[in-house]
Amino acid sequence: MSRIFSGIQPTGDLHLGNYLGALRNWVALQKEHECIYCIVDLHAITVWQDPKGLALNTREVTAGLIASGLDPKKNIIFNQSAVSAHAELAWVFNCIARLGWLNRMTQFKEKAGEQKENASVGLYIYPNLMAADILLYKANYVPVGEDQKQHIELARDIAQKFNNNYKTELFPMPEPMILGEATRVMSLKDGSNKMSKSDPSENSRINMTDGPDEISRKIKKATSDSELLPGDPKDLLSRPEARNLCAIYAALSNKNISAVCIEFEGKQFSVFKSALTELAVSVMGPIGVEMARLVSDQGYLDSVLKDGAERSRVISNKVLSEVYDVVGFLKT
Ligand code: TYM
């Protein structure tokens, strides 16, 4: 049985991009694989987090995972800082990864922007910690949205260089799993930007906690264009906002974009947006309600994380011990 690992940051409201790009795929994978899902609070502090907000968000993301359909008994769900092996393996990888590799990471460039000199060192070496997350469990597959692909390629480079340097086959090569029709959900306001927690415009994203009125208002306000919907998805290539809405519809209805184009060929956006609203409310509405219920049960959420951390330590301590032996650290 293949082992799956993935992670998500507790840095703000979960949104439709997280759901379609990651969570719903995680839910589907739990049926046939051993899955480990991590709320990456160590990654979160690479940019400033208010301590109370970080704790709240960690519980809220836990609630989001469970409300989406992940079974915490079947899967391992835990927060990264509770398992110290992540930070320990990351240090070893800081000594494996090359500066040139990190210099190529587009997400660092995007996040640090003009303020590169002022960015935390943690933000720069973020991908090494991510490689540690994955390799600590010798994971075979990593289900993520399109934006994480480069980081997983770096994890492969690190695994390979570690294996070569130490003449071992300790780490398998993890494969990214980028599934579905909405692997890069774009902002509802601007089809050239990714839907993101850090976008200052609330109208750019549908949050997983949004109720029917908010979902409906945001879809109504979503940027579209004045043309009718085409029957062929190729004709959406030069219409990023329209393409994004069609991809969202496709993913939410488990269809491909071609089928959506055929369904709405020649229709106006007003008609399409009403159908999209109805669909989004029917899929996301119950998840938001369940999330709110779970968030009010802090004791339960904490017990899920505690149990998950205990189970993840059983796997990760063993792998870390193998790494320490290979590297030549004395276990005194
Ligand atoms: P994060 O917290 O930004 O996002 C969590 C997951 O949601 C996906 N995602 C999207 N997918 C489609 N469209 C979007 N607009 C969109 N926005 C987010 C992400 O691709 C991701 O799968 N570095 C990771 C967290 C991480 C991790 C790991 C992932 C840490 N360690 C190990 C995999 C394996 C991140 O910041 O994800």
XYZ file of N, CA and C in Angstrom, residues 14-270:
771
model
N -9.557 28.814 5.348
C -9.452 27.862 4.237
C -10.393 28.329 3.141
N -10.020 28.105 1.896
C -10.847 28.597 0.790
C -11.068 27.496 -0.252
N -11.857 27.870 -1.258
C -12.231 26.912 -2.301
C -10.999 26.331 -3.024
N -9.940 27.114 -3.146
C -8.701 26.617 -3.769
C -8.115 25.478 -2.947
N -8.074 25.657 -1.623
C -7.574 24.579 -0.760
C -8.457 23.343 -0.898
N -9.767 23.589 -0.958
C -10.700 22.454 -1.019
C -10.537 21.689 -2.333
N -10.594 22.410 -3.455
C -10.571 21.715 -4.754
C -9.168 21.228 -5.119
N -8.146 22.015 -4.737
C -6.775 21.633 -5.092
C -6.223 20.540 -4.192
N -6.725 20.469 -2.955
C -6.128 19.529 -2.011
C -7.164 18.698 -1.256
N -7.949 19.320 -0.393
C -8.737 18.554 0.585
C -9.635 17.473 -0.026
N -10.340 17.833 -1.097
C -11.267 16.807 -1.628
C -10.496 15.620 -2.217
N -9.290 15.876 -2.699
C -8.474 14.754 -3.185
C -7.971 13.909 -2.016
N -7.653 14.587 -0.910
C -7.210 13.845 0.269
C -8.325 12.900 0.728
N -9.549 13.420 0.685
C -10.696 12.619 1.123
C -10.837 11.375 0.230
N -10.689 11.579 -1.072
C -10.833 10.436 -1.996
C -9.714 9.416 -1.764
N -8.516 9.890 -1.456
C -7.372 8.976 -1.325
C -7.433 8.106 -0.079
N -8.156 8.585 0.941
C -8.173 7.840 2.217
C -8.749 6.433 2.059
N -9.542 6.235 0.978
C -10.188 4.927 0.803
C -9.160 3.831 0.563
N -8.103 4.173 -0.193
C -7.203 3.107 -0.629
C -5.770 3.212 -0.151
N -5.468 4.282 0.597
C -4.064 4.472 0.972
C -3.924 4.764 2.459
N -2.683 4.590 2.916
C -2.354 5.037 4.262
C -2.025 6.523 4.150
N -2.780 7.363 4.817
C -2.619 8.821 4.609
C -2.238 9.546 5.890
N -1.312 10.485 5.727
C -0.855 11.305 6.848
C -1.016 12.762 6.436
N -1.815 13.511 7.188
C -2.076 14.913 6.850
C -1.649 15.812 8.005
N -0.840 16.807 7.651
C -0.165 17.598 8.675
C -0.567 19.072 8.584
N -0.883 19.653 9.725
C -1.171 21.090 9.769
C 0.151 21.762 10.124
N 0.718 22.449 9.139
C 2.139 22.812 9.217
C 2.320 24.166 9.919
N 2.257 24.103 11.256
C 2.387 25.348 12.019
C 3.819 25.877 12.035
N 4.822 24.985 11.874
C 6.213 25.475 11.793
C 6.395 26.290 10.511
N 5.794 25.827 9.428
C 5.859 26.595 8.186
C 5.144 27.940 8.341
N 4.039 27.929 9.094
C 3.231 29.155 9.212
C 4.053 30.318 9.762
N 4.945 30.024 10.745
C 5.656 31.144 11.382
C 6.835 31.678 10.565
N 6.981 31.197 9.329
C 8.010 31.802 8.465
C 7.617 33.237 8.106
N 6.315 33.549 8.250
C 5.881 34.952 8.254
C 5.142 35.178 9.577
N 5.081 36.411 10.036
C 4.551 36.688 11.374
C 3.144 36.123 11.582
N 2.958 35.430 12.712
C 1.624 34.959 13.104
C 1.350 35.412 14.525
N 0.197 35.985 14.715
C -0.244 36.316 16.068
C -0.445 34.985 16.815
N 0.170 34.812 18.009
C 0.118 33.501 18.683
C -1.299 32.981 18.920
N -2.202 33.848 19.378
C -3.584 33.358 19.625
C -4.244 32.955 18.313
N -3.990 33.756 17.279
C -4.564 33.469 15.959
C -4.035 32.153 15.407
N -2.753 31.879 15.650
C -2.161 30.628 15.137
C -2.836 29.411 15.788
N -3.047 29.497 17.089
C -3.701 28.381 17.795
C -5.133 28.195 17.272
N -5.841 29.324 17.113
C -7.222 29.244 16.597
C -7.262 28.638 15.203
N -6.349 29.132 14.351
C -6.327 28.642 12.968
C -5.956 27.161 12.882
N -5.075 26.722 13.794
C -4.670 25.310 13.768
C -5.890 24.435 14.050
N -6.705 24.867 15.029
C -7.930 24.082 15.319
C -8.918 24.211 14.168
N -9.009 25.412 13.591
C -10.003 25.594 12.521
C -9.646 24.742 11.295
N -8.349 24.672 10.973
C -7.950 23.842 9.824
C -8.217 22.361 10.133
N -7.969 21.963 11.377
C -8.279 20.578 11.769
C -9.769 20.311 11.535
N -10.590 21.275 11.942
C -12.041 21.147 11.737
C -12.356 21.069 10.246
N -11.644 21.864 9.445
C -11.885 21.873 7.996
C -11.570 20.530 7.358
N -10.500 19.899 7.823
C -10.117 18.586 7.269
C -11.196 17.548 7.594
N -11.643 17.580 8.843
C -12.635 16.569 9.258
C -13.986 16.859 8.586
N -14.362 18.145 8.541
C -15.652 18.512 7.927
C -15.662 18.163 6.432
N -14.503 18.193 5.795
C -14.435 17.843 4.367
C -14.639 16.347 4.143
N -14.461 15.562 5.220
C -14.717 14.124 5.079
C -13.540 13.235 5.469
N -12.470 13.820 6.011
C -11.350 12.953 6.431
C -11.691 12.296 7.758
N -11.420 11.008 7.830
C -11.700 10.259 9.051
C -10.430 10.268 9.920
N -10.483 10.920 11.083
C -9.256 11.038 11.890
C -8.816 9.725 12.521
N -9.683 8.725 12.485
C -9.262 7.415 13.030
C -8.477 6.649 11.964
N -8.951 6.774 10.734
C -8.320 6.036 9.640
C -6.996 6.721 9.229
N -7.035 8.050 9.157
C -5.845 8.810 8.735
C -5.140 9.371 9.961
N -3.895 9.765 9.751
C -3.183 10.468 10.822
C -3.288 11.967 10.546
N -3.860 12.700 11.488
C -3.985 14.162 11.352
C -3.302 14.780 12.576
N -2.327 15.626 12.345
C -1.593 16.198 13.496
C -0.988 17.537 13.123
N -0.533 18.276 14.155
C 0.155 19.540 13.861
C 1.667 19.345 13.981
N 2.341 19.928 13.026
C 3.776 19.684 12.790
C 4.653 19.927 14.024
N 4.402 21.001 14.765
C 5.293 21.341 15.883
C 5.228 20.295 16.992
N 4.171 19.470 16.997
C 4.035 18.447 18.041
C 4.973 17.265 17.800
N 5.550 17.192 16.602
C 6.429 16.059 16.280
C 7.811 16.643 15.937
N 8.701 16.621 16.924
C 9.949 17.376 16.793
C 10.861 16.829 15.692
N 10.618 15.594 15.256
C 11.456 15.005 14.201
C 11.418 15.841 12.913
N 10.322 16.588 12.682
C 10.248 17.411 11.456
C 11.367 18.457 11.450
N 11.493 19.159 12.578
C 12.521 20.212 12.652
C 13.918 19.580 12.635
N 14.048 18.406 13.242
C 15.372 17.760 13.297
C 15.829 17.293 11.915
N 14.922 16.675 11.165
C 15.321 16.230 9.820
C 15.557 17.445 8.917
N 14.760 18.505 9.141
C 14.944 19.716 8.323
C 16.365 20.246 8.482
N 16.917 20.161 9.694
C 18.294 20.650 9.870
C 19.281 19.840 9.009
N 19.101 18.524 9.028
C 19.985 17.677 8.197
C 19.845 18.114 6.733
N 18.604 18.369 6.299
C 18.389 18.759 4.897
C 18.927 20.161 4.601
N 18.981 21.022 5.618
C 19.609 22.338 5.398
C 21.070 22.151 4.988
N 21.631 21.020 5.400
C 23.033 20.756 5.074
C 23.167 19.932 3.795
N 22.053 19.539 3.204
C 22.067 18.779 1.943
C 21.703 19.704 0.776
N 20.637 20.493 0.962
C 20.163 21.364 -0.137
C 21.213 22.420 -0.440
N 21.295 22.836 -1.683
C 22.268 23.851 -2.112
C 21.579 25.213 -2.220
N 22.340 26.261 -1.953
C 21.768 27.614 -2.050
C 21.150 27.863 -3.418
N 21.839 27.368 -4.450
C 21.348 27.591 -5.813
C 19.954 26.992 -6.026
N 19.718 25.854 -5.375
C 18.393 25.220 -5.514
C 17.321 26.125 -4.913
N 17.611 26.636 -3.724
C 16.602 27.478 -3.053
C 16.401 28.796 -3.805
N 17.482 29.283 -4.416
C 17.373 30.545 -5.166
C 16.392 30.437 -6.324
N 16.146 29.210 -6.771
C 15.234 29.040 -7.912
C 13.763 28.930 -7.505
N 13.475 28.886 -6.214
C 12.088 28.664 -5.772
C 11.211 29.884 -6.054
N 10.230 29.692 -6.917
C 9.409 30.853 -7.314
C 8.535 31.340 -6.151
N 8.117 30.412 -5.273
C 7.228 30.870 -4.201
C 7.946 31.809 -3.229
N 9.235 31.560 -2.989
C 9.982 32.496 -2.133
C 10.022 33.869 -2.790
N 10.286 33.877 -4.085
C 10.371 35.173 -4.799
C 9.031 35.899 -4.712
N 7.933 35.143 -4.900
C 6.607 35.782 -4.832
C 6.314 36.305 -3.431
N 6.616 35.468 -2.422
C 6.245 35.843 -1.050
C 7.152 36.935 -0.503
N 8.447 36.853 -0.809
C 9.368 37.849 -0.267
C 9.266 39.145 -1.059
N 8.961 39.050 -2.336
C 8.774 40.223 -3.189
C 9.983 41.139 -3.165
N 9.706 42.433 -3.053
C 10.766 43.453 -3.036
C 11.537 43.430 -1.711
N 10.914 42.804 -0.705
C 11.473 42.875 0.656
C 12.400 41.692 0.958
N 13.113 41.208 -0.042
C 13.913 39.987 0.121
C 14.867 40.049 1.317
N 15.537 41.185 1.463
C 16.528 41.317 2.541
C 15.875 41.223 3.918
N 14.598 41.513 3.946
C 13.869 41.571 5.208
C 13.076 40.296 5.495
N 13.101 39.350 4.534
C 12.341 38.104 4.723
C 13.044 37.252 5.778
N 12.291 36.416 6.489
C 12.920 35.557 7.500
C 13.752 34.479 6.792
N 14.788 34.018 7.494
C 15.595 32.924 6.948
C 14.712 31.681 6.800
N 13.752 31.556 7.725
C 12.812 30.422 7.673
C 12.053 30.376 6.356
N 11.653 31.557 5.863
C 10.900 31.582 4.600
C 11.779 31.069 3.450
N 13.054 31.390 3.531
C 13.987 30.971 2.483
C 14.197 29.449 2.482
N 14.336 28.888 3.695
C 14.615 27.438 3.767
C 13.338 26.622 3.967
N 12.199 27.285 3.804
C 10.879 26.640 3.898
C 10.820 25.310 3.127
N 11.327 25.262 1.874
C 11.203 23.994 1.126
C 11.992 22.843 1.744
N 13.052 23.146 2.510
C 13.808 22.052 3.146
C 12.963 21.392 4.242
N 12.203 22.226 4.974
C 11.308 21.678 6.003
C 10.201 20.868 5.334
N 9.746 21.348 4.194
C 8.695 20.619 3.478
C 9.225 19.251 3.004
N 10.469 19.233 2.555
C 11.079 17.952 2.150
C 11.163 17.018 3.360
N 11.497 17.601 4.521
C 11.574 16.778 5.736
C 10.202 16.199 6.076
N 9.146 17.019 5.943
C 7.781 16.532 6.221
C 7.496 15.256 5.425
N 7.814 15.337 4.145
C 7.447 14.253 3.224
C 8.322 13.020 3.454
N 9.634 13.271 3.561
C 10.577 12.145 3.584
C 10.645 11.456 4.942
N 10.237 12.181 5.979
C 10.207 11.603 7.320
C 9.260 10.409 7.392
N 8.326 10.359 6.456
C 7.367 9.238 6.421
C 7.629 8.340 5.208
N 8.735 8.617 4.516
C 9.043 7.884 3.272
C 7.805 7.825 2.380
N 7.142 8.988 2.262
C 5.883 9.021 1.504
C 6.138 8.776 0.023
N 5.213 8.060 -0.629
C 5.337 7.787 -2.063
C 4.666 8.868 -2.889
N 3.523 9.377 -2.385
C 2.760 10.363 -3.158
C 2.400 11.564 -2.292
N 2.377 12.727 -2.946
C 2.069 13.965 -2.231
C 0.968 14.715 -2.988
N -0.293 14.589 -2.544
C -1.380 15.278 -3.246
C -1.416 16.759 -2.895
N -1.255 17.587 -3.908
C -1.186 19.047 -3.706
C -1.796 19.758 -4.912
N -2.001 21.053 -4.777
C -2.346 21.897 -5.916
C -1.091 22.182 -6.729
N -1.304 22.696 -7.922
C -0.223 22.994 -8.881
C 0.911 23.841 -8.268
N 0.559 24.772 -7.381
C 1.559 25.713 -6.850
C 2.652 25.043 -6.022
N 2.438 23.802 -5.578
C 3.435 23.143 -4.723
C 4.383 22.219 -5.483
N 4.170 22.128 -6.802
C 4.923 21.146 -7.597
C 6.442 21.366 -7.492
N 6.845 22.621 -7.584
C 8.289 22.906 -7.556
C 8.910 22.480 -6.218
N 8.158 22.664 -5.125
C 8.682 22.264 -3.818
C 8.859 20.743 -3.731
N 7.962 20.016 -4.379
C 8.084 18.547 -4.318
C 9.249 18.081 -5.188
N 9.473 18.806 -6.284
C 10.659 18.478 -7.093
C 11.928 18.698 -6.269
N 11.931 19.745 -5.458
C 13.101 19.989 -4.606
C 13.251 18.861 -3.570
N 12.127 18.401 -3.046
C 12.190 17.286 -2.075
C 12.826 16.052 -2.738
N 12.516 15.851 -4.006
C 13.121 14.719 -4.739
C 14.627 14.931 -4.882
N 15.015 16.172 -5.204
C 16.451 16.474 -5.340
C 17.183 16.222 -4.021
N 16.536 16.630 -2.934
C 17.164 16.441 -1.617
C 17.282 14.934 -1.309
N 16.201 14.190 -1.583
C 16.226 12.742 -1.322
C 17.361 12.083 -2.107
N 17.453 12.500 -3.375
C 18.469 11.911 -4.255
C 19.885 12.245 -3.780
N 20.101 13.498 -3.412
C 21.451 13.903 -3.000
C 21.822 13.245 -1.670
N 20.849 13.140 -0.763
C 21.109 12.451 0.506
C 21.514 11.004 0.215
N 20.707 10.330 -0.610
C 20.997 8.919 -0.929
C 22.373 8.782 -1.589
N 22.694 9.693 -2.515
C 23.994 9.620 -3.207
C 25.144 9.900 -2.249
N 25.024 10.999 -1.474
C 26.123 11.384 -0.577
C 26.465 10.255 0.391
N 25.399 9.641 0.941
C 25.621 8.641 1.992
C 25.571 7.207 1.463
N 25.510 7.081 0.150
C 25.480 5.758 -0.489
C 24.446 4.845 0.182
N 23.208 5.335 0.157
C 22.111 4.592 0.783
C 20.896 4.652 -0.140
N 19.897 3.846 0.164
C 18.626 3.967 -0.568
C 17.523 4.279 0.416
N 17.892 5.006 1.456
C 16.943 5.237 2.550
C 15.654 5.914 2.092
N 15.788 6.941 1.250
C 14.575 7.675 0.868
C 14.053 7.254 -0.501
N 12.737 6.970 -0.581
C 12.128 6.771 -1.909
C 11.902 8.137 -2.547
N 11.697 8.172 -3.867
C 11.430 9.457 -4.542
C 9.932 9.760 -4.455
N 9.542 10.815 -3.763
C 8.105 11.124 -3.683
C 7.592 11.722 -4.994
N 6.364 11.349 -5.346
C 5.741 11.855 -6.590
C 4.657 12.865 -6.239
N 4.618 14.004 -6.927
C 3.463 14.887 -6.712
C 2.217 14.257 -7.328
N 1.063 14.489 -6.704
C -0.221 14.013 -7.255
C -1.075 15.252 -7.423
N -1.262 15.666 -8.672
C -2.008 16.909 -8.907
C -3.269 16.513 -9.658
N -4.382 16.475 -8.942
C -5.573 15.791 -9.446
C -6.744 16.742 -9.689
N -7.572 16.386 -10.666
C -8.846 17.082 -10.862
C -8.770 18.214 -11.864
N -9.878 18.925 -11.987
C -10.004 19.987 -12.999
C -9.634 21.356 -12.438
N -9.400 21.433 -11.122
C -9.137 22.753 -10.532
C -7.856 22.686 -9.709
N -6.741 22.448 -10.400
C -5.472 22.272 -9.697
C -4.843 23.618 -9.345
N -5.359 24.673 -9.988
C -4.909 26.025 -9.655
C -6.132 26.933 -9.768
N -6.852 27.050 -8.666
C -8.056 27.892 -8.658
C -7.605 29.346 -8.588
N -8.155 30.164 -9.479
C -7.706 31.555 -9.550
C -8.644 32.474 -8.750
N -8.163 33.675 -8.474
C -8.969 34.679 -7.763
C -10.255 34.950 -8.536
N -11.345 35.194 -7.797
C -12.611 35.500 -8.477
C -12.585 36.901 -9.076
N -11.617 37.709 -8.670
C -11.564 39.089 -9.160
C -10.559 39.271 -10.291
N -9.581 38.351 -10.367
C -8.517 38.528 -11.354
C -7.981 37.152 -11.748
N -8.304 36.754 -12.963
C -7.966 35.405 -13.426
C -6.473 35.168 -13.601
N -5.641 36.196 -13.356
C -4.202 35.942 -13.483
C -3.559 35.727 -12.112
N -4.341 35.850 -11.035
C -3.803 35.607 -9.689
C -4.441 34.383 -9.063
N -3.611 33.645 -8.314
C -4.120 32.448 -7.624
C -5.085 32.850 -6.503
N -6.141 32.054 -6.291
C -6.989 32.291 -5.111
C -6.134 32.019 -3.880
N -6.095 32.980 -2.953
C -5.154 32.847 -1.851
C -5.684 33.505 -0.581
N -5.228 32.913 0.562
C -5.628 33.454 1.871
C -5.093 34.859 2.059
N -3.976 35.155 1.397
C -3.330 36.440 1.666
C -3.835 37.562 0.757
N -4.761 37.263 -0.163
C -5.306 38.338 -0.998
C -6.141 39.274 -0.121
N -5.840 40.587 -0.133
C -6.585 41.504 0.747
C -8.077 41.568 0.411
N -8.468 41.228 -0.803
C -9.885 41.313 -1.162
C -10.630 40.031 -0.767
N -11.583 40.179 0.152
C -12.426 39.044 0.574
C -13.214 38.484 -0.605
N -13.550 39.378 -1.558
C -14.356 38.932 -2.704
C -13.558 38.096 -3.708
N -12.241 37.989 -3.475
C -11.418 37.213 -4.407
C -11.548 35.716 -4.159
N -12.095 35.357 -2.990
C -12.138 33.914 -2.668
C -13.445 33.535 -1.979
N -13.794 32.262 -2.126
C -14.906 31.709 -1.344
C -14.264 30.945 -0.198
N -14.565 31.368 1.020
C -14.010 30.663 2.177
C -14.864 29.444 2.493
N -14.214 28.439 3.093
C -14.977 27.221 3.402
C -16.028 27.463 4.475
N -15.906 28.568 5.206
C -16.911 28.871 6.241
C -17.995 29.818 5.716
N -17.927 30.228 4.453
C -18.941 31.150 3.920
C -20.306 30.467 3.855
N -21.331 31.209 4.245
C -22.706 30.696 4.149
C -23.268 30.961 2.751
N -24.509 30.495 2.492
C -25.104 30.635 1.156
C -25.133 32.086 0.655
N -25.415 33.055 1.543
C -25.503 34.450 1.077
C -24.143 34.963 0.607
N -23.117 34.625 1.391
C -21.771 35.093 0.996
C -21.324 34.424 -0.303
N -21.585 33.139 -0.404
C -21.184 32.417 -1.627
C -21.878 33.048 -2.835
N -23.173 33.292 -2.675
C -23.952 33.836 -3.782
C -23.455 35.248 -4.153
N -23.204 36.073 -3.134
C -22.741 37.446 -3.400
C -21.378 37.433 -4.117
N -20.476 36.562 -3.652
C -19.130 36.544 -4.240
C -19.163 36.043 -5.692
N -20.020 35.051 -5.949
C -20.088 34.548 -7.341
C -20.721 35.625 -8.240
N -21.734 36.300 -7.712
C -22.365 37.379 -8.503
C -21.337 38.451 -8.872
N -20.458 38.777 -7.882
C -19.474 39.844 -8.096
C -18.232 39.365 -8.851
N -18.128 38.067 -9.075
C -16.912 37.539 -9.718
C -16.749 38.157 -11.107
N -15.517 38.482 -11.446
C -15.247 39.058 -12.766
C -15.551 38.010 -13.840
N -16.280 38.433 -14.875
C -16.478 37.528 -16.015
C -16.273 38.385 -17.268
N -16.837 37.999 -18.403
C -16.703 38.873 -19.568
C -18.049 38.927 -20.268
N -18.115 39.673 -21.345
C -19.431 39.907 -21.935
C -19.804 38.850 -22.983
N -18.878 37.933 -23.248
C -19.186 36.927 -24.290
C -20.037 35.775 -23.733
N -20.636 35.038 -24.641
C -21.394 33.851 -24.221
C -20.416 32.719 -23.923
N -20.881 31.713 -23.209
C -19.983 30.584 -22.921
C -19.783 29.745 -24.183
N -18.537 29.306 -24.411
C -18.259 28.549 -25.639
C -18.561 27.050 -25.458
N -18.691 26.345 -26.582
C -18.934 24.904 -26.502
C -17.641 24.113 -26.410
N -16.503 24.808 -26.624
C -15.216 24.113 -26.640
C -14.258 24.792 -25.642
N -13.693 24.031 -24.706
C -12.818 24.655 -23.692
C -11.607 25.381 -24.282
N -11.210 25.024 -25.527
C -10.063 25.725 -26.149
C -10.359 27.210 -26.263
N -11.657 27.536 -26.470
C -12.036 28.939 -26.619
C -12.020 29.698 -25.289
N -11.690 28.998 -24.214
C -11.591 29.684 -22.910
C -10.151 30.130 -22.623
N -9.221 29.673 -23.477
C -7.806 29.923 -23.167
C -7.472 31.403 -23.026
N -8.122 32.232 -23.823
C -7.831 33.672 -23.740
C -8.820 34.396 -22.814
N -9.599 33.605 -22.052
C -10.595 34.207 -21.144
C -10.389 33.624 -19.734
N -9.321 34.082 -19.034
C -8.931 33.412 -17.784
C -10.025 33.391 -16.714
N -10.805 34.473 -16.600
C -11.835 34.490 -15.548
C -12.938 33.477 -15.878
N -13.335 33.467 -17.160
C -14.381 32.529 -17.572
C -13.882 31.086 -17.403
N -12.630 30.879 -17.775
C -12.065 29.532 -17.658
C -12.059 29.075 -16.202
N -11.684 30.008 -15.322
C -11.619 29.669 -13.898
C -12.994 29.249 -13.362
N -14.022 30.023 -13.729
C -15.367 29.688 -13.227
C -15.822 28.333 -13.779
N -15.495 28.068 -15.028
C -15.873 26.761 -15.613
C -15.115 25.624 -14.927
N -13.835 25.868 -14.613
C -13.038 24.821 -13.941
C -13.608 24.558 -12.548
N -14.023 25.620 -11.863
C -14.609 25.447 -10.525
C -15.898 24.630 -10.642
N -16.718 24.982 -11.636
C -17.975 24.239 -11.823
C -17.668 22.760 -12.094
N -16.687 22.542 -12.983
C -16.330 21.163 -13.346
C -15.894 20.383 -12.107
N -14.998 20.986 -11.324
C -14.474 20.265 -10.155
C -15.587 19.996 -9.147
N -16.429 20.997 -8.902
C -17.491 20.817 -7.903
C -18.514 19.771 -8.339
N -18.682 19.623 -9.662
C -19.699 18.671 -10.129
C -19.082 17.339 -10.589
N -17.757 17.200 -10.338
C -17.052 15.974 -10.760
C -17.186 15.697 -12.251
N -17.133 16.768 -13.049
C -17.162 16.588 -14.510
C -15.861 17.150 -15.064
N -15.634 16.968 -16.367
C -14.490 17.680 -16.931
C -14.975 18.968 -17.605
N -14.004 19.851 -17.917
C -14.405 21.169 -18.438
C -15.151 21.017 -19.762
N -14.776 20.043 -20.568
C -15.469 19.862 -21.853
C -16.959 19.628 -21.623
N -17.278 18.783 -20.651
C -18.695 18.493 -20.370
C -19.418 19.759 -19.909
N -18.726 20.578 -19.137
C -19.353 21.830 -18.648
C -19.609 22.768 -19.824
N -18.641 22.844 -20.740
C -18.819 23.715 -21.919
C -20.023 23.242 -22.745
N -20.121 21.936 -22.910
C -21.252 21.424 -23.703
C -22.574 21.786 -23.005
N -22.580 21.637 -21.675
C -23.813 21.917 -20.914
C -24.245 23.386 -21.038
N -23.272 24.304 -21.062
C -23.625 25.733 -21.021
C -23.344 26.466 -22.338
N -23.097 25.724 -23.390
C -22.751 26.366 -24.676
C -23.794 27.420 -25.063
N -23.304 28.629 -25.381
C -24.192 29.694 -25.855
C -24.976 30.402 -24.752
N -24.756 29.997 -23.497
C -25.503 30.633 -22.395
C -24.792 31.891 -21.919
N -25.575 32.778 -21.307
C -24.977 33.990 -20.737
C -24.405 33.681 -19.355
N -23.506 34.571 -18.920
C -22.889 34.352 -17.611
C -23.897 34.374 -16.467
N -24.951 35.202 -16.629
C -25.935 35.274 -15.536
C -26.545 33.883 -15.286
